[in-house]
Amino acid sequence: MIKIFALGILFFFYSVYIGKMLMQKRKGIITDHIAKSQIHNKEFYIEIIMKIATYSIVFVEILSIIFGYSLLPIWLQIVGCVIGYIGDFIFANAVWTMRDSWRAGLAREDQTKMVTRGIYKISRNPAFLGFDLMYIGICLCFFHPILFVFTIWAIVMLHLQIRQEEKYLAEVFGQEYQNYKAKTRRYLGWKLTK
């Protein structure tokens, strides 16, 4: 039963991801900008490593689900399913709220709007939070050392991507982004202002 729920987590998540990319493609919007820069600087290499991490973990997750091996008790596996589905819904909400401003990677040549409504009121990076929760959920469902290492690697790489995107957003949106950053936490919650 855990296998079915875990496959559902992955199916829902990547259906949203790929579905949004296809919808934007029909509008002439290129969504995937990960490691597509002509300038091979630190940002580019972080994006390449992040892309490898996020593609590799899918393969490891699928193998983990197929072989169905876990070192954790069933109740923790159930908690993993719940966390995974929470991640799915946070990700879907983030992508939906972004509308056509959603991009994967730094899209320096695109002009997008800064989004601070909806779920972005309580998280500056809800799509990344959704990724992280989905990864953690699957890891709890089918915990073993290899999946754990890939989960940590993917989460660390997404965090480094967030840091790059925050610098980029500060450049593009200036004070508007700084004001938003002062009120809203990177992952979840509001900042108390004096």
PDB file of C-alpha atoms in Angstrom:
ATOM      1  CA  MET A   1       0.000   0.000   0.000  1.00  0.00           C
ATOM      2  CA  ILE A   2       2.885   2.392   0.812  1.00  0.00           C
ATOM      3  CA  LYS A   3       4.215   1.741  -2.705  1.00  0.00           C
ATOM      4  CA  ILE A   4       0.966   2.963  -4.258  1.00  0.00           C
ATOM      5  CA  PHE A   5       0.897   6.103  -2.104  1.00  0.00           C
ATOM      6  CA  ALA A   6       4.557   6.832  -2.843  1.00  0.00           C
ATOM      7  CA  LEU A   7       4.062   6.382  -6.580  1.00  0.00           C
ATOM      8  CA  GLY A   8       1.082   8.710  -6.264  1.00  0.00           C
ATOM      9  CA  ILE A   9       3.294  11.347  -4.636  1.00  0.00           C
ATOM     10  CA  LEU A  10       5.759  11.193  -7.521  1.00  0.00           C
ATOM     11  CA  PHE A  11       3.053  11.036 -10.195  1.00  0.00           C
ATOM     12  CA  PHE A  12       1.171  14.046  -8.818  1.00  0.00           C
ATOM     13  CA  PHE A  13       4.323  16.105  -8.328  1.00  0.00           C
ATOM     14  CA  TYR A  14       5.815  15.505 -11.760  1.00  0.00           C
ATOM     15  CA  SER A  15       2.426  15.806 -13.468  1.00  0.00           C
ATOM     16  CA  VAL A  16       2.187  19.331 -12.078  1.00  0.00           C
ATOM     17  CA  TYR A  17       5.792  20.102 -13.042  1.00  0.00           C
ATOM     18  CA  ILE A  18       5.633  18.738 -16.589  1.00  0.00           C
ATOM     19  CA  GLY A  19       2.047  19.879 -17.110  1.00  0.00           C
ATOM     20  CA  LYS A  20       2.960  23.468 -16.223  1.00  0.00           C
ATOM     21  CA  MET A  21       5.953  23.369 -18.561  1.00  0.00           C
ATOM     22  CA  LEU A  22       3.768  22.131 -21.425  1.00  0.00           C
ATOM     23  CA  MET A  23       1.100  24.769 -20.747  1.00  0.00           C
ATOM     24  CA  GLN A  24       3.729  27.501 -20.798  1.00  0.00           C
ATOM     25  CA  LYS A  25       5.311  26.066 -23.946  1.00  0.00           C
ATOM     26  CA  ARG A  26       1.965  26.442 -25.743  1.00  0.00           C
ATOM     27  CA  LYS A  27       2.087  30.135 -24.826  1.00  0.00           C
ATOM     28  CA  GLY A  28       5.622  30.435 -26.178  1.00  0.00           C
ATOM     29  CA  ILE A  29       7.181  30.551 -22.703  1.00  0.00           C
ATOM     30  CA  ILE A  30      10.348  28.568 -22.095  1.00  0.00           C
ATOM     31  CA  THR A  31      10.182  27.310 -18.521  1.00  0.00           C
ATOM     32  CA  ASP A  32      13.419  25.343 -18.140  1.00  0.00           C
ATOM     33  CA  HIS A  33      16.392  27.689 -17.877  1.00  0.00           C
ATOM     34  CA  ILE A  34      18.480  25.415 -15.655  1.00  0.00           C
ATOM     35  CA  ALA A  35      22.143  25.508 -16.737  1.00  0.00           C
ATOM     36  CA  LYS A  36      21.293  27.075 -20.095  1.00  0.00           C
ATOM     37  CA  SER A  37      23.405  30.212 -19.692  1.00  0.00           C
ATOM     38  CA  GLN A  38      26.170  30.876 -22.193  1.00  0.00           C
ATOM     39  CA  ILE A  39      28.299  32.206 -19.324  1.00  0.00           C
ATOM     40  CA  HIS A  40      29.950  29.337 -17.462  1.00  0.00           C
ATOM     41  CA  ASN A  41      30.310  30.879 -14.025  1.00  0.00           C
ATOM     42  CA  LYS A  42      29.549  29.662 -10.477  1.00  0.00           C
ATOM     43  CA  GLU A  43      25.780  30.015 -11.059  1.00  0.00           C
ATOM     44  CA  PHE A  44      25.986  27.818 -14.149  1.00  0.00           C
ATOM     45  CA  TYR A  45      27.888  25.040 -12.373  1.00  0.00           C
ATOM     46  CA  ILE A  46      25.569  25.087  -9.358  1.00  0.00           C
ATOM     47  CA  GLU A  47      22.635  24.725 -11.753  1.00  0.00           C
ATOM     48  CA  ILE A  48      24.314  21.795 -13.552  1.00  0.00           C
ATOM     49  CA  ILE A  49      24.971  19.983 -10.276  1.00  0.00           C
ATOM     50  CA  MET A  50      21.436  20.778  -9.077  1.00  0.00           C
ATOM     51  CA  LYS A  51      19.996  19.400 -12.324  1.00  0.00           C
ATOM     52  CA  ILE A  52      22.019  16.188 -11.940  1.00  0.00           C
ATOM     53  CA  ALA A  53      20.896  15.899  -8.293  1.00  0.00           C
ATOM     54  CA  THR A  54      17.208  16.484  -9.033  1.00  0.00           C
ATOM     55  CA  TYR A  55      17.164  14.099 -12.001  1.00  0.00           C
ATOM     56  CA  SER A  56      19.195  11.423 -10.184  1.00  0.00           C
ATOM     57  CA  ILE A  57      16.989  11.409  -7.115  1.00  0.00           C
ATOM     58  CA  VAL A  58      13.929  10.582  -9.230  1.00  0.00           C
ATOM     59  CA  PHE A  59      15.697   7.473 -10.501  1.00  0.00           C
ATOM     60  CA  VAL A  60      16.756   6.489  -6.964  1.00  0.00           C
ATOM     61  CA  GLU A  61      13.246   7.165  -5.609  1.00  0.00           C
ATOM     62  CA  ILE A  62      11.629   4.994  -8.282  1.00  0.00           C
ATOM     63  CA  LEU A  63      14.071   2.150  -7.636  1.00  0.00           C
ATOM     64  CA  SER A  64      13.461   2.511  -3.893  1.00  0.00           C
ATOM     65  CA  ILE A  65       9.711   2.268  -4.416  1.00  0.00           C
ATOM     66  CA  ILE A  66       9.966  -0.687  -6.819  1.00  0.00           C
ATOM     67  CA  PHE A  67      12.147  -2.689  -4.455  1.00  0.00           C
ATOM     68  CA  GLY A  68      10.082  -1.462  -1.486  1.00  0.00           C
ATOM     69  CA  TYR A  69      12.786  -1.743   1.132  1.00  0.00           C
ATOM     70  CA  SER A  70      12.763   0.501   4.209  1.00  0.00           C
ATOM     71  CA  LEU A  71      14.672   0.516   7.481  1.00  0.00           C
ATOM     72  CA  LEU A  72      11.889   2.477   9.208  1.00  0.00           C
ATOM     73  CA  PRO A  73       8.717   1.277  10.956  1.00  0.00           C
ATOM     74  CA  ILE A  74       5.406   1.485   9.106  1.00  0.00           C
ATOM     75  CA  TRP A  75       4.152   4.456  11.126  1.00  0.00           C
ATOM     76  CA  LEU A  76       7.132   6.547   9.939  1.00  0.00           C
ATOM     77  CA  GLN A  77       6.486   5.417   6.389  1.00  0.00           C
ATOM     78  CA  ILE A  78       2.896   6.668   6.733  1.00  0.00           C
ATOM     79  CA  VAL A  79       4.214   9.984   8.098  1.00  0.00           C
ATOM     80  CA  GLY A  80       6.458  10.076   5.008  1.00  0.00           C
ATOM     81  CA  CYS A  81       3.435   9.691   2.735  1.00  0.00           C
ATOM     82  CA  VAL A  82       1.660  12.553   4.503  1.00  0.00           C
ATOM     83  CA  ILE A  83       4.743  14.793   4.248  1.00  0.00           C
ATOM     84  CA  GLY A  84       5.139  13.868   0.565  1.00  0.00           C
ATOM     85  CA  TYR A  85       1.542  14.802  -0.258  1.00  0.00           C
ATOM     86  CA  ILE A  86       1.869  18.054   1.696  1.00  0.00           C
ATOM     87  CA  GLY A  87       4.920  18.799  -0.467  1.00  0.00           C
ATOM     88  CA  ASP A  88       2.893  18.026  -3.595  1.00  0.00           C
ATOM     89  CA  PHE A  89       0.111  20.418  -2.640  1.00  0.00           C
ATOM     90  CA  ILE A  90       2.517  23.186  -1.631  1.00  0.00           C
ATOM     91  CA  PHE A  91       4.343  22.787  -4.957  1.00  0.00           C
ATOM     92  CA  ALA A  92       1.105  22.779  -6.972  1.00  0.00           C
ATOM     93  CA  ASN A  93      -0.125  25.850  -5.111  1.00  0.00           C
ATOM     94  CA  ALA A  94       3.178  27.652  -5.722  1.00  0.00           C
ATOM     95  CA  VAL A  95       3.194  26.880  -9.443  1.00  0.00           C
ATOM     96  CA  TRP A  96      -0.464  27.868  -9.816  1.00  0.00           C
ATOM     97  CA  THR A  97       0.054  31.127  -7.897  1.00  0.00           C
ATOM     98  CA  MET A  98       3.086  32.076 -10.015  1.00  0.00           C
ATOM     99  CA  ARG A  99       1.045  31.721 -13.182  1.00  0.00           C
ATOM    100  CA  ASP A 100       3.255  32.576 -16.172  1.00  0.00           C
ATOM    101  CA  SER A 101       6.059  34.016 -14.039  1.00  0.00           C
ATOM    102  CA  TRP A 102       7.145  30.508 -13.016  1.00  0.00           C
ATOM    103  CA  ARG A 103      10.576  29.462 -14.291  1.00  0.00           C
ATOM    104  CA  ALA A 104      13.021  26.682 -13.463  1.00  0.00           C
ATOM    105  CA  GLY A 105      16.490  28.208 -13.159  1.00  0.00           C
ATOM    106  CA  LEU A 106      17.647  31.776 -13.667  1.00  0.00           C
ATOM    107  CA  ALA A 107      15.818  33.270 -16.637  1.00  0.00           C
ATOM    108  CA  ARG A 108      17.874  36.416 -17.124  1.00  0.00           C
ATOM    109  CA  GLU A 109      16.419  37.226 -20.529  1.00  0.00           C
ATOM    110  CA  ASP A 110      12.766  36.804 -19.467  1.00  0.00           C
ATOM    111  CA  GLN A 111      10.773  39.574 -17.893  1.00  0.00           C
ATOM    112  CA  THR A 112       8.536  38.240 -15.141  1.00  0.00           C
ATOM    113  CA  LYS A 113       6.467  39.747 -12.361  1.00  0.00           C
ATOM    114  CA  MET A 114       7.365  39.478  -8.706  1.00  0.00           C
ATOM    115  CA  VAL A 115       4.743  37.341  -6.980  1.00  0.00           C
ATOM    116  CA  THR A 116       4.002  37.908  -3.293  1.00  0.00           C
ATOM    117  CA  ARG A 117       0.351  36.842  -3.101  1.00  0.00           C
ATOM    118  CA  GLY A 118      -1.173  33.544  -2.008  1.00  0.00           C
ATOM    119  CA  ILE A 119       1.283  31.002  -0.654  1.00  0.00           C
ATOM    120  CA  TYR A 120       4.116  33.451  -1.399  1.00  0.00           C
ATOM    121  CA  LYS A 121       2.879  35.507   1.563  1.00  0.00           C
ATOM    122  CA  ILE A 122       4.185  32.804   3.905  1.00  0.00           C
ATOM    123  CA  SER A 123       7.143  31.446   1.922  1.00  0.00           C
ATOM    124  CA  ARG A 124       9.544  33.117  -0.500  1.00  0.00           C
ATOM    125  CA  ASN A 125      10.259  29.705  -2.012  1.00  0.00           C
ATOM    126  CA  PRO A 126       7.200  27.463  -1.702  1.00  0.00           C
ATOM    127  CA  ALA A 127       8.014  25.489  -4.882  1.00  0.00           C
ATOM    128  CA  PHE A 128      11.398  24.551  -3.419  1.00  0.00           C
ATOM    129  CA  LEU A 129       9.746  23.786  -0.078  1.00  0.00           C
ATOM    130  CA  GLY A 130       7.398  21.465  -1.980  1.00  0.00           C
ATOM    131  CA  PHE A 131      10.370  19.718  -3.587  1.00  0.00           C
ATOM    132  CA  ASP A 132      12.074  19.296  -0.208  1.00  0.00           C
ATOM    133  CA  LEU A 133       8.969  17.905   1.496  1.00  0.00           C
ATOM    134  CA  MET A 134       8.317  15.515  -1.381  1.00  0.00           C
ATOM    135  CA  TYR A 135      11.926  14.272  -1.200  1.00  0.00           C
ATOM    136  CA  ILE A 136      11.758  13.884   2.592  1.00  0.00           C
ATOM    137  CA  GLY A 137       8.422  12.092   2.353  1.00  0.00           C
ATOM    138  CA  ILE A 138       9.680   9.509  -0.143  1.00  0.00           C
ATOM    139  CA  CYS A 139      12.865   9.080   1.901  1.00  0.00           C
ATOM    140  CA  LEU A 140      10.799   8.281   5.003  1.00  0.00           C
ATOM    141  CA  CYS A 141       8.635   5.844   3.030  1.00  0.00           C
ATOM    142  CA  PHE A 142      11.597   3.848   1.718  1.00  0.00           C
ATOM    143  CA  PHE A 143      14.473   4.850   3.955  1.00  0.00           C
ATOM    144  CA  HIS A 144      17.883   3.397   3.259  1.00  0.00           C
ATOM    145  CA  PRO A 145      21.356   5.026   3.158  1.00  0.00           C
ATOM    146  CA  ILE A 146      21.555   5.514  -0.617  1.00  0.00           C
ATOM    147  CA  LEU A 147      18.191   7.274  -0.828  1.00  0.00           C
ATOM    148  CA  PHE A 148      19.091   9.333   2.252  1.00  0.00           C
ATOM    149  CA  VAL A 149      22.336  10.556   0.633  1.00  0.00           C
ATOM    150  CA  PHE A 150      20.560  11.467  -2.611  1.00  0.00           C
ATOM    151  CA  THR A 151      17.801  13.247  -0.644  1.00  0.00           C
ATOM    152  CA  ILE A 152      20.308  15.361   1.295  1.00  0.00           C
ATOM    153  CA  TRP A 153      22.277  16.098  -1.903  1.00  0.00           C
ATOM    154  CA  ALA A 154      19.147  17.264  -3.755  1.00  0.00           C
ATOM    155  CA  ILE A 155      17.966  19.422  -0.846  1.00  0.00           C
ATOM    156  CA  VAL A 156      21.407  21.059  -0.466  1.00  0.00           C
ATOM    157  CA  MET A 157      21.589  21.780  -4.201  1.00  0.00           C
ATOM    158  CA  LEU A 158      18.091  23.282  -4.207  1.00  0.00           C
ATOM    159  CA  HIS A 159      19.119  25.478  -1.279  1.00  0.00           C
ATOM    160  CA  LEU A 160      22.146  26.723  -3.232  1.00  0.00           C
ATOM    161  CA  GLN A 161      19.829  27.429  -6.174  1.00  0.00           C
ATOM    162  CA  ILE A 162      17.542  29.431  -3.875  1.00  0.00           C
ATOM    163  CA  ARG A 163      20.513  31.522  -2.735  1.00  0.00           C
ATOM    164  CA  GLN A 164      21.376  32.293  -6.376  1.00  0.00           C
ATOM    165  CA  GLU A 165      17.788  33.160  -7.222  1.00  0.00           C
ATOM    166  CA  GLU A 166      17.561  35.482  -4.221  1.00  0.00           C
ATOM    167  CA  LYS A 167      20.579  37.456  -5.484  1.00  0.00           C
ATOM    168  CA  TYR A 168      19.033  37.603  -8.942  1.00  0.00           C
ATOM    169  CA  LEU A 169      15.643  38.764  -7.607  1.00  0.00           C
ATOM    170  CA  ALA A 170      17.351  41.477  -5.544  1.00  0.00           C
ATOM    171  CA  GLU A 171      19.061  42.704  -8.733  1.00  0.00           C
ATOM    172  CA  VAL A 172      15.887  42.660 -10.826  1.00  0.00           C
ATOM    173  CA  PHE A 173      13.288  43.883  -8.324  1.00  0.00           C
ATOM    174  CA  GLY A 174      15.501  45.949  -5.989  1.00  0.00           C
ATOM    175  CA  GLN A 175      13.798  47.477  -2.984  1.00  0.00           C
ATOM    176  CA  GLU A 176      10.489  45.747  -3.686  1.00  0.00           C
ATOM    177  CA  TYR A 177      12.214  42.382  -3.219  1.00  0.00           C
ATOM    178  CA  GLN A 178      14.157  43.599  -0.168  1.00  0.00           C
ATOM    179  CA  ASN A 179      10.885  44.667   1.485  1.00  0.00           C
ATOM    180  CA  TYR A 180       9.327  41.295   0.690  1.00  0.00           C
ATOM    181  CA  LYS A 181      12.420  39.474   1.983  1.00  0.00           C
ATOM    182  CA  ALA A 182      12.256  41.468   5.229  1.00  0.00           C
ATOM    183  CA  LYS A 183       8.677  40.225   5.880  1.00  0.00           C
ATOM    184  CA  THR A 184       8.677  36.656   4.585  1.00  0.00           C
ATOM    185  CA  ARG A 185      10.956  33.766   5.498  1.00  0.00           C
ATOM    186  CA  ARG A 186      12.905  31.804   2.924  1.00  0.00           C
ATOM    187  CA  TYR A 187      11.019  28.562   3.553  1.00  0.00           C
ATOM    188  CA  LEU A 188       8.021  29.111   5.802  1.00  0.00           C
ATOM    189  CA  GLY A 189       6.592  31.782   8.059  1.00  0.00           C
ATOM    190  CA  TRP A 190       6.508  35.493   8.627  1.00  0.00           C
ATOM    191  CA  LYS A 191       9.260  37.548  10.145  1.00  0.00           C
ATOM    192  CA  LEU A 192       8.402  39.642  13.148  1.00  0.00           C
ATOM    193  CA  THR A 193       8.965  43.293  12.384  1.00  0.00           C
ATOM    194  CA  LYS A 194       9.688  45.918  14.988  1.00  0.00           C
TER     195      LYS A 194
END
